[in-house]
mmCIF file of C-alpha atoms and ligand atoms in Angstrom:
data_model
loop_
_atom_site.group_PDB
_atom_site.id
_atom_site.type_symbol
_atom_site.label_atom_id
_atom_site.label_comp_id
_atom_site.label_asym_id
_atom_site.label_seq_id
_atom_site.Cartn_x
_atom_site.Cartn_y
_atom_site.Cartn_z
ATOM 1 C CA UNK A 26 0.000 0.000 0.000
ATOM 2 C CA UNK A 27 1.638 3.258 -1.072
ATOM 3 C CA UNK A 28 -0.743 5.685 0.654
ATOM 4 C CA UNK A 29 -1.532 4.600 4.212
ATOM 5 C CA UNK A 30 -4.467 6.137 6.011
ATOM 6 C CA UNK A 31 -3.545 7.851 9.261
ATOM 7 C CA UNK A 32 -5.575 6.364 12.085
ATOM 8 C CA UNK A 33 -8.965 4.792 11.807
ATOM 9 C CA UNK A 34 -11.103 7.887 11.419
ATOM 10 C CA UNK A 35 -11.078 11.277 9.719
ATOM 11 C CA UNK A 36 -8.885 14.007 11.217
ATOM 12 C CA UNK A 37 -11.570 16.654 11.161
ATOM 13 C CA UNK A 38 -15.325 16.522 10.967
ATOM 14 C CA UNK A 39 -18.030 19.118 11.411
ATOM 15 C CA UNK A 40 -17.919 18.320 15.156
ATOM 16 C CA UNK A 41 -14.414 19.821 15.432
ATOM 17 C CA UNK A 42 -15.566 23.225 14.202
ATOM 18 C CA UNK A 43 -16.273 25.928 16.759
ATOM 19 C CA UNK A 44 -19.482 27.907 16.374
ATOM 20 C CA UNK A 45 -18.670 31.139 14.537
ATOM 21 C CA UNK A 46 -21.885 33.158 14.535
ATOM 22 C CA UNK A 47 -23.249 34.735 12.506
ATOM 23 C CA UNK A 48 -21.386 33.105 9.621
ATOM 24 C CA UNK A 49 -20.970 29.494 10.700
ATOM 25 C CA UNK A 50 -23.411 27.814 13.062
ATOM 26 C CA UNK A 51 -23.790 24.027 13.134
ATOM 27 C CA UNK A 52 -21.753 23.601 9.937
ATOM 28 C CA UNK A 53 -22.579 20.775 7.548
ATOM 29 C CA UNK A 54 -19.158 19.756 6.304
ATOM 30 C CA UNK A 55 -15.433 20.455 6.283
ATOM 31 C CA UNK A 56 -13.257 19.167 3.430
ATOM 32 C CA UNK A 57 -10.674 19.777 0.641
ATOM 33 C CA UNK A 58 -8.033 21.607 2.722
ATOM 34 C CA UNK A 59 -4.953 23.465 1.541
ATOM 35 C CA UNK A 60 -1.849 22.632 3.606
ATOM 36 C CA UNK A 61 1.630 23.945 4.399
ATOM 37 C CA UNK A 62 4.242 23.658 7.145
ATOM 38 C CA UNK A 63 6.290 26.518 8.562
ATOM 39 C CA UNK A 64 8.844 26.015 11.341
ATOM 40 C CA UNK A 65 7.449 22.600 12.187
ATOM 41 C CA UNK A 66 3.846 23.768 12.467
ATOM 42 C CA UNK A 67 1.313 22.389 9.997
ATOM 43 C CA UNK A 68 -1.399 24.723 8.762
ATOM 44 C CA UNK A 69 -4.585 23.773 6.974
ATOM 45 C CA UNK A 70 -7.041 26.009 5.219
ATOM 46 C CA UNK A 71 -10.381 24.228 5.495
ATOM 47 C CA UNK A 72 -13.345 24.449 3.153
ATOM 48 C CA UNK A 73 -16.399 24.706 5.401
ATOM 49 C CA UNK A 74 -19.966 24.543 4.195
ATOM 50 C CA UNK A 75 -22.940 25.742 6.179
ATOM 51 C CA UNK A 76 -26.490 24.474 6.177
ATOM 52 C CA UNK A 77 -27.290 27.337 3.841
ATOM 53 C CA UNK A 78 -24.668 25.796 1.522
ATOM 54 C CA UNK A 79 -22.563 28.860 1.861
ATOM 55 C CA UNK A 80 -18.807 28.357 1.698
ATOM 56 C CA UNK A 81 -16.138 29.665 4.088
ATOM 57 C CA UNK A 82 -12.412 29.095 4.450
ATOM 58 C CA UNK A 83 -11.253 28.479 8.006
ATOM 59 C CA UNK A 84 -7.612 28.104 9.118
ATOM 60 C CA UNK A 85 -6.376 25.425 11.501
ATOM 61 C CA UNK A 86 -2.945 24.573 12.869
ATOM 62 C CA UNK A 87 -1.209 21.644 14.515
ATOM 63 C CA UNK A 88 2.110 20.805 16.118
ATOM 64 C CA UNK A 89 1.925 17.118 15.272
ATOM 65 C CA UNK A 90 0.116 17.219 11.930
ATOM 66 C CA UNK A 91 -2.779 15.238 13.366
ATOM 67 C CA UNK A 92 -4.574 17.189 16.101
ATOM 68 C CA UNK A 93 -5.656 20.525 14.727
ATOM 69 C CA UNK A 94 -6.796 23.641 16.495
ATOM 70 C CA UNK A 95 -9.411 25.358 14.358
ATOM 71 C CA UNK A 96 -9.628 29.163 14.291
ATOM 72 C CA UNK A 97 -12.580 30.919 15.913
ATOM 73 C CA UNK A 98 -13.511 32.837 12.797
ATOM 74 C CA UNK A 99 -13.445 32.295 9.044
ATOM 75 C CA UNK A 100 -10.824 33.846 6.792
ATOM 76 C CA UNK A 101 -11.527 37.437 5.819
ATOM 77 C CA UNK A 102 -11.329 37.640 2.032
ATOM 78 C CA UNK A 103 -10.111 41.117 1.134
ATOM 79 C CA UNK A 104 -10.301 42.737 -2.294
ATOM 80 C CA UNK A 105 -13.544 41.184 -3.503
ATOM 81 C CA UNK A 106 -15.220 44.619 -3.553
ATOM 82 C CA UNK A 107 -13.142 45.541 -6.581
ATOM 83 C CA UNK A 108 -14.692 42.617 -8.441
ATOM 84 C CA UNK A 109 -18.270 43.592 -7.746
ATOM 85 C CA UNK A 110 -17.381 46.923 -9.427
ATOM 86 C CA UNK A 111 -16.852 44.900 -12.603
ATOM 87 C CA UNK A 112 -20.317 43.387 -12.208
ATOM 88 C CA UNK A 113 -19.006 39.924 -11.338
ATOM 89 C CA UNK A 114 -21.028 38.164 -8.668
ATOM 90 C CA UNK A 115 -19.100 35.650 -6.543
ATOM 91 C CA UNK A 116 -21.033 32.737 -5.032
ATOM 92 C CA UNK A 117 -18.312 30.519 -3.565
ATOM 93 C CA UNK A 118 -14.555 30.662 -2.944
ATOM 94 C CA UNK A 119 -13.291 27.117 -2.377
ATOM 95 C CA UNK A 120 -10.716 24.334 -2.686
ATOM 96 C CA UNK A 121 -7.685 26.387 -1.549
ATOM 97 C CA UNK A 122 -4.210 25.195 -2.599
ATOM 98 C CA UNK A 123 -1.335 26.758 -0.671
ATOM 99 C CA UNK A 124 2.121 27.480 -2.112
ATOM 100 C CA UNK A 125 4.904 29.232 -0.237
ATOM 101 C CA UNK A 126 6.832 31.088 -2.916
ATOM 102 C CA UNK A 127 9.455 33.811 -2.529
ATOM 103 C CA UNK A 128 8.826 33.780 1.230
ATOM 104 C CA UNK A 129 5.168 34.656 0.790
ATOM 105 C CA UNK A 130 2.123 32.495 1.293
ATOM 106 C CA UNK A 131 0.060 32.221 -1.880
ATOM 107 C CA UNK A 132 -3.341 30.597 -2.071
ATOM 108 C CA UNK A 133 -5.123 29.616 -5.279
ATOM 109 C CA UNK A 134 -8.867 29.048 -4.990
ATOM 110 C CA UNK A 135 -11.671 28.186 -7.317
ATOM 111 C CA UNK A 136 -14.420 30.777 -7.435
ATOM 112 C CA UNK A 137 -17.953 30.074 -8.610
ATOM 113 C CA UNK A 138 -19.351 33.225 -10.203
ATOM 114 C CA UNK A 139 -22.285 34.217 -12.324
ATOM 115 C CA UNK A 140 -19.848 33.938 -15.251
ATOM 116 C CA UNK A 141 -18.636 30.437 -14.551
ATOM 117 C CA UNK A 142 -15.766 29.052 -12.528
ATOM 118 C CA UNK A 143 -12.665 31.246 -12.203
ATOM 119 C CA UNK A 144 -9.359 30.857 -10.428
ATOM 120 C CA UNK A 145 -8.342 33.478 -7.890
ATOM 121 C CA UNK A 146 -4.863 34.030 -6.469
ATOM 122 C CA UNK A 147 -4.501 35.398 -2.941
ATOM 123 C CA UNK A 148 -1.702 36.321 -0.572
ATOM 124 C CA UNK A 149 -1.763 36.477 3.185
ATOM 125 C CA UNK A 150 -2.420 40.000 4.317
ATOM 126 C CA UNK A 151 -2.583 39.649 8.055
ATOM 127 C CA UNK A 152 -0.259 39.357 10.955
ATOM 128 C CA UNK A 153 1.977 36.278 10.657
ATOM 129 C CA UNK A 154 2.102 36.146 14.454
ATOM 130 C CA UNK A 155 -1.597 35.410 14.795
ATOM 131 C CA UNK A 156 -1.115 31.674 15.330
ATOM 132 C CA UNK A 157 -2.431 30.855 11.879
ATOM 133 C CA UNK A 158 0.574 32.282 10.001
ATOM 134 C CA UNK A 159 -1.532 35.132 8.646
ATOM 135 C CA UNK A 160 -3.949 32.765 6.897
ATOM 136 C CA UNK A 161 -6.830 34.490 8.684
ATOM 137 C CA UNK A 162 -6.763 37.356 6.139
ATOM 138 C CA UNK A 163 -6.290 36.812 2.433
ATOM 139 C CA UNK A 164 -5.802 39.665 -0.025
ATOM 140 C CA UNK A 165 -6.865 39.087 -3.612
ATOM 141 C CA UNK A 166 -3.939 39.399 -6.029
ATOM 142 C CA UNK A 167 -6.201 38.895 -9.014
ATOM 143 C CA UNK A 168 -8.297 36.550 -11.052
ATOM 144 C CA UNK A 169 -6.436 34.366 -13.491
ATOM 145 C CA UNK A 170 -7.054 35.681 -16.996
ATOM 146 C CA UNK A 171 -5.610 35.879 -20.481
ATOM 147 C CA UNK A 172 -4.094 38.989 -22.022
ATOM 148 C CA UNK A 173 -6.536 41.877 -22.646
ATOM 149 C CA UNK A 174 -5.770 41.892 -26.379
ATOM 150 C CA UNK A 175 -6.935 38.304 -26.591
ATOM 151 C CA UNK A 176 -3.611 36.979 -27.893
ATOM 152 C CA UNK A 177 -3.391 34.573 -25.010
ATOM 153 C CA UNK A 178 -5.749 33.095 -22.518
ATOM 154 C CA UNK A 179 -5.630 30.484 -19.819
ATOM 155 C CA UNK A 180 -8.041 28.298 -21.678
ATOM 156 C CA UNK A 181 -8.160 29.284 -25.317
ATOM 157 C CA UNK A 182 -9.247 32.822 -24.620
ATOM 158 C CA UNK A 183 -11.912 32.133 -22.020
ATOM 159 C CA UNK A 184 -11.294 31.767 -18.332
ATOM 160 C CA UNK A 185 -13.305 28.813 -17.212
ATOM 161 C CA UNK A 186 -10.835 26.740 -15.290
ATOM 162 C CA UNK A 187 -10.295 25.034 -11.945
ATOM 163 C CA UNK A 188 -7.833 23.099 -9.773
ATOM 164 C CA UNK A 189 -5.071 25.715 -10.049
ATOM 165 C CA UNK A 190 -1.759 25.075 -8.252
ATOM 166 C CA UNK A 191 1.234 27.400 -8.230
ATOM 167 C CA UNK A 192 4.766 26.020 -8.453
ATOM 168 C CA UNK A 193 6.847 27.066 -5.420
ATOM 169 C CA UNK A 194 9.412 28.835 -7.617
ATOM 170 C CA UNK A 195 9.614 30.615 -10.955
ATOM 171 C CA UNK A 196 10.509 28.548 -13.992
ATOM 172 C CA UNK A 197 12.610 30.364 -16.615
ATOM 173 C CA UNK A 198 12.033 33.535 -14.616
ATOM 174 C CA UNK A 199 8.229 33.357 -14.787
ATOM 175 C CA UNK A 200 5.508 32.285 -12.378
ATOM 176 C CA UNK A 201 4.186 28.855 -13.230
ATOM 177 C CA UNK A 202 0.894 27.115 -12.599
ATOM 178 C CA UNK A 203 -0.931 23.916 -13.418
ATOM 179 C CA UNK A 204 -4.672 24.171 -13.853
ATOM 180 C CA UNK A 205 -7.504 22.282 -15.438
ATOM 181 C CA UNK A 206 -9.737 24.095 -17.935
ATOM 182 C CA UNK A 207 -13.361 23.033 -17.721
ATOM 183 C CA UNK A 208 -14.522 21.399 -20.886
ATOM 184 C CA UNK A 209 -18.089 20.905 -22.046
ATOM 185 C CA UNK A 210 -19.780 18.175 -19.994
ATOM 186 C CA UNK A 211 -23.015 16.552 -20.994
ATOM 187 C CA UNK A 212 -24.410 16.968 -17.491
ATOM 188 C CA UNK A 213 -23.305 17.513 -13.904
ATOM 189 C CA UNK A 214 -20.778 20.055 -12.647
ATOM 190 C CA UNK A 215 -18.120 21.537 -14.934
ATOM 191 C CA UNK A 216 -15.042 19.359 -15.218
ATOM 192 C CA UNK A 217 -12.318 18.534 -17.701
ATOM 193 C CA UNK A 218 -9.810 15.961 -18.847
ATOM 194 C CA UNK A 219 -6.548 17.861 -19.391
ATOM 195 C CA UNK A 220 -4.173 19.519 -16.925
ATOM 196 C CA UNK A 221 -2.280 22.385 -18.546
ATOM 197 C CA UNK A 222 0.832 24.430 -17.687
ATOM 198 C CA UNK A 223 0.610 28.233 -17.905
ATOM 199 C CA UNK A 224 3.066 30.994 -17.069
ATOM 200 C CA UNK A 225 2.745 34.618 -16.053
ATOM 201 C CA UNK A 226 4.910 37.627 -15.218
ATOM 202 C CA UNK A 227 2.532 39.146 -12.685
ATOM 203 C CA UNK A 228 0.246 36.321 -11.393
ATOM 204 C CA UNK A 229 -2.695 38.002 -13.146
ATOM 205 C CA UNK A 230 -2.286 37.553 -16.878
ATOM 206 C CA UNK A 231 -1.463 34.001 -17.860
ATOM 207 C CA UNK A 232 -0.489 32.590 -21.220
ATOM 208 C CA UNK A 233 -2.414 29.892 -23.036
ATOM 209 C CA UNK A 234 -1.886 26.600 -21.283
ATOM 210 C CA UNK A 235 0.223 23.839 -22.800
ATOM 211 C CA UNK A 236 -1.176 20.362 -22.202
ATOM 212 C CA UNK A 237 0.663 18.292 -19.582
ATOM 213 C CA UNK A 238 -1.494 15.218 -19.118
ATOM 214 C CA UNK A 239 -4.942 14.062 -20.086
ATOM 215 C CA UNK A 240 -7.519 11.667 -18.742
ATOM 216 C CA UNK A 241 -7.514 8.016 -19.749
ATOM 217 C CA UNK A 242 -10.981 7.068 -21.009
ATOM 218 C CA UNK A 243 -12.466 3.872 -19.545
ATOM 219 C CA UNK A 244 -10.001 3.715 -16.624
ATOM 220 C CA UNK A 245 -9.692 5.295 -13.166
ATOM 221 C CA UNK A 246 -8.705 8.773 -14.333
ATOM 222 C CA UNK A 247 -11.058 9.715 -17.156
ATOM 223 C CA UNK A 248 -11.410 13.286 -15.910
ATOM 224 C CA UNK A 249 -8.495 14.761 -13.996
ATOM 225 C CA UNK A 250 -7.427 17.788 -11.959
ATOM 226 C CA UNK A 251 -4.430 18.810 -9.891
ATOM 227 C CA UNK A 252 -4.265 17.899 -6.224
ATOM 228 C CA UNK A 253 -1.733 19.710 -4.000
ATOM 229 C CA UNK A 254 0.929 21.964 -5.588
ATOM 230 C CA UNK A 255 3.945 20.239 -7.198
ATOM 231 C CA UNK A 256 6.720 19.149 -4.844
ATOM 232 C CA UNK A 257 10.314 19.645 -5.985
ATOM 233 C CA UNK A 258 12.450 16.491 -5.783
ATOM 234 C CA UNK A 259 15.840 15.682 -7.319
ATOM 235 C CA UNK A 260 14.040 13.419 -9.799
ATOM 236 C CA UNK A 261 11.449 15.941 -10.973
ATOM 237 C CA UNK A 262 8.304 17.750 -9.893
ATOM 238 C CA UNK A 263 6.187 15.269 -8.006
ATOM 239 C CA UNK A 264 2.502 15.908 -8.403
ATOM 240 C CA UNK A 265 -0.594 14.208 -7.069
ATOM 241 C CA UNK A 266 -3.788 14.577 -9.064
ATOM 242 C CA UNK A 267 -7.352 13.370 -8.743
ATOM 243 C CA UNK A 268 -8.934 11.202 -11.368
ATOM 244 C CA UNK A 269 -12.617 10.611 -11.843
ATOM 245 C CA UNK A 270 -13.994 7.360 -13.202
ATOM 246 C CA UNK A 271 -17.217 8.283 -14.977
ATOM 247 C CA UNK A 272 -18.105 4.997 -16.619
ATOM 248 C CA UNK A 273 -20.195 3.615 -13.772
ATOM 249 C CA UNK A 274 -23.923 3.710 -14.131
ATOM 250 C CA UNK A 275 -24.885 5.786 -11.136
ATOM 251 C CA UNK A 276 -21.799 7.311 -9.578
ATOM 252 C CA UNK A 277 -18.556 9.141 -10.317
ATOM 253 C CA UNK A 278 -15.604 7.845 -8.299
ATOM 254 C CA UNK A 279 -12.861 10.314 -7.266
ATOM 255 C CA UNK A 280 -9.464 8.717 -6.706
ATOM 256 C CA UNK A 281 -5.853 9.935 -6.549
ATOM 257 C CA UNK A 282 -2.683 9.094 -8.436
ATOM 258 C CA UNK A 283 0.671 10.719 -9.118
ATOM 259 C CA UNK A 284 2.788 12.005 -11.952
ATOM 260 C CA UNK A 285 6.450 13.034 -12.193
ATOM 261 C CA UNK A 286 7.246 16.093 -14.340
ATOM 262 C CA UNK A 287 10.576 17.293 -15.701
ATOM 263 C CA UNK A 288 12.143 19.969 -13.494
ATOM 264 C CA UNK A 289 13.116 22.300 -16.348
ATOM 265 C CA UNK A 290 10.108 21.620 -18.568
ATOM 266 C CA UNK A 291 7.090 20.542 -16.486
ATOM 267 C CA UNK A 292 5.095 19.770 -19.638
ATOM 268 C CA UNK A 293 7.342 16.687 -20.018
ATOM 269 C CA UNK A 294 5.826 13.762 -18.155
ATOM 270 C CA UNK A 295 8.567 11.456 -16.845
ATOM 271 C CA UNK A 296 6.232 8.940 -15.244
ATOM 272 C CA UNK A 297 2.659 8.390 -14.154
ATOM 273 C CA UNK A 298 0.970 5.856 -11.939
ATOM 274 C CA UNK A 299 -0.994 3.249 -13.821
ATOM 275 C CA UNK A 300 -3.293 2.511 -10.884
ATOM 276 C CA UNK A 301 -4.777 4.914 -8.408
ATOM 277 C CA UNK A 302 -2.875 5.234 -5.125
ATOM 278 C CA UNK A 303 -5.866 6.146 -2.994
ATOM 279 C CA UNK A 304 -9.507 5.347 -3.612
ATOM 280 C CA UNK A 305 -12.689 5.591 -1.559
ATOM 281 C CA UNK A 306 -12.834 2.561 0.738
ATOM 282 C CA UNK A 307 -13.547 3.669 4.281
ATOM 283 C CA UNK A 308 -17.061 4.452 5.405
ATOM 284 C CA UNK A 309 -16.372 8.183 5.536
ATOM 285 C CA UNK A 310 -15.079 8.116 1.941
ATOM 286 C CA UNK A 311 -17.885 6.135 0.359
ATOM 287 C CA UNK A 312 -20.684 7.866 2.260
ATOM 288 C CA UNK A 313 -21.348 11.557 2.739
ATOM 289 C CA UNK A 314 -22.449 14.663 0.932
ATOM 290 C CA UNK A 315 -20.916 13.418 -2.301
ATOM 291 C CA UNK A 316 -20.260 9.687 -1.989
ATOM 292 C CA UNK A 317 -17.112 7.959 -3.264
ATOM 293 C CA UNK A 318 -14.738 10.905 -3.174
ATOM 294 C CA UNK A 319 -11.136 11.209 -2.039
ATOM 295 C CA UNK A 320 -9.828 14.619 -3.041
ATOM 296 C CA UNK A 321 -6.193 15.376 -2.042
ATOM 297 C CA UNK A 322 -5.650 19.126 -1.864
ATOM 298 C CA UNK A 323 -2.726 19.669 0.514
ATOM 299 C CA UNK A 324 0.476 17.899 1.468
ATOM 300 C CA UNK A 325 3.568 18.340 3.558
ATOM 301 C CA UNK A 326 6.978 16.714 3.018
ATOM 302 C CA UNK A 327 8.742 16.432 6.362
ATOM 303 C CA UNK A 328 12.376 16.652 5.200
ATOM 304 C CA UNK A 329 14.081 18.819 2.631
ATOM 305 C CA UNK A 330 17.675 18.351 1.448
ATOM 306 C CA UNK A 331 20.246 21.148 1.200
ATOM 307 C CA UNK A 332 19.112 22.035 -2.324
ATOM 308 C CA UNK A 333 15.541 22.549 -1.094
ATOM 309 C CA UNK A 334 14.283 19.324 -2.654
ATOM 310 C CA UNK A 335 11.964 17.052 -0.725
ATOM 311 C CA UNK A 336 14.306 14.226 0.329
ATOM 312 C CA UNK A 337 13.654 10.874 -1.277
ATOM 313 C CA UNK A 338 13.216 9.219 2.117
ATOM 314 C CA UNK A 339 10.962 11.990 3.400
ATOM 315 C CA UNK A 340 7.551 11.127 4.733
ATOM 316 C CA UNK A 341 4.753 12.939 2.904
ATOM 317 C CA UNK A 342 1.486 13.670 4.687
ATOM 318 C CA UNK A 343 -1.381 14.001 2.251
ATOM 319 C CA UNK A 344 -4.451 15.869 3.506
ATOM 320 C CA UNK A 345 -7.605 15.117 1.589
ATOM 321 C CA UNK A 346 -11.301 15.760 1.582
ATOM 322 C CA UNK A 347 -13.478 12.659 1.816
ATOM 323 C CA UNK A 348 -17.000 12.508 0.400
ATOM 324 C CA UNK A 349 -17.087 16.344 0.441
ATOM 325 C CA UNK A 350 -17.826 15.933 4.166
ATOM 326 C CA UNK A 351 -14.662 15.420 6.273
ATOM 327 C CA UNK A 352 -10.866 15.864 6.213
ATOM 328 C CA UNK A 353 -8.558 12.839 6.387
ATOM 329 C CA UNK A 354 -4.851 12.125 6.062
ATOM 330 C CA UNK A 355 -2.809 9.455 4.280
ATOM 331 C CA UNK A 356 0.968 9.046 4.588
ATOM 332 C CA UNK A 357 3.570 7.899 2.097
ATOM 333 C CA UNK A 358 7.142 8.778 1.130
ATOM 334 C CA UNK A 359 8.658 10.703 -1.772
ATOM 335 C CA UNK A 360 10.507 7.570 -2.935
ATOM 336 C CA UNK A 361 7.374 5.424 -2.929
ATOM 337 C CA UNK A 362 5.443 7.994 -4.954
ATOM 338 C CA UNK A 363 8.269 8.329 -7.485
ATOM 339 C CA UNK A 364 8.652 4.603 -7.906
ATOM 340 C CA UNK A 365 4.893 4.280 -8.398
ATOM 341 C CA UNK A 366 5.211 6.803 -11.253
ATOM 342 C CA UNK A 367 8.004 4.820 -12.876
HETATM 343 C C1 BMA B 23 -15.070 18.596 -7.943
HETATM 344 C C2 BMA B 23 -14.932 19.844 -7.098
HETATM 345 C C3 BMA B 23 -14.498 19.472 -5.694
HETATM 346 C C4 BMA B 23 -15.339 18.356 -5.133
HETATM 347 C C5 BMA B 23 -15.436 17.200 -6.112
HETATM 348 C C6 BMA B 23 -16.329 16.068 -5.622
HETATM 349 O O1 BMA B 23 -15.599 18.897 -9.189
HETATM 350 O O2 BMA B 23 -16.153 20.509 -7.039
HETATM 351 O O3 BMA B 23 -14.622 20.606 -4.896
HETATM 352 O O4 BMA B 23 -14.753 17.899 -3.939
HETATM 353 O O5 BMA B 23 -15.935 17.690 -7.322
HETATM 354 O O6 BMA B 23 -17.643 16.518 -5.434
#
């Protein structure tokens, strides 16, 4: 078993959330967390849904990566007012992916709007000494978009994309991101089958994505999307993604696998797992708000080498949402993930 579940139950359920009136009272679910570690402390950014099906992000932190203290109030999202000036109405900000880059904490979220699903990039704005590393206030850097003259666009000129993850460093001097444009689906929520690589000079205007990997029809990963941000190793960028099997009569099954990308040119796939590495099996994964979902969205490698790579023998803690209802953890190592890709 390459990904081993931590303990016999989820790490966080709705019961772990404090009451945060007026926004969050008797929450329905907590799932799909972003994750990072700073100075030995693990931070999660939780997606919390209320009974009104409103969405909030709530920070949590832990000294052992297992028992988390959840903040007493949701994240304040700053800078959204500027968007309403443009007439854009935002319904939900969700599925945060955290990347520490150039000593700053960056968060990429999906954003459901009256003009489809967008990606938003945020930076911490608050006081890093707050106990949640400043995650309690996020300032909008911008929405991911193509160039105003239409010569480039994150998804062929229109910005309907999801599952965005920033690389932790520039590549060829430019910011780099993987994301997954939403393609036309016959029914159900917007999704897609190709993860693309885009670059930007300012985190706002992104060039047209170049395809990195696509879904494999009939198998476990027919539709795909990035999981946590890529992890730098001496062998390449290690990346976990979710795959959706859509060929079952009555249910879509969300699983997770991995891919290894070339360090200099992340559009070059060096290896990819044939089988999934994590699939819904436990009760809390097969039953819940959306049954049969494991959705990795954050991870932490415990040891880095002198060059800043995640060491091959490093443990990796994967934090994932299960059944869009709870947060769970599965552990593995860098070496095991890489060999599964080969
Ligand atoms: C995806 C996203 C995720 C969600 C998953 C399973 O399309 O909406 O936020 O966890 O579906 O419902």
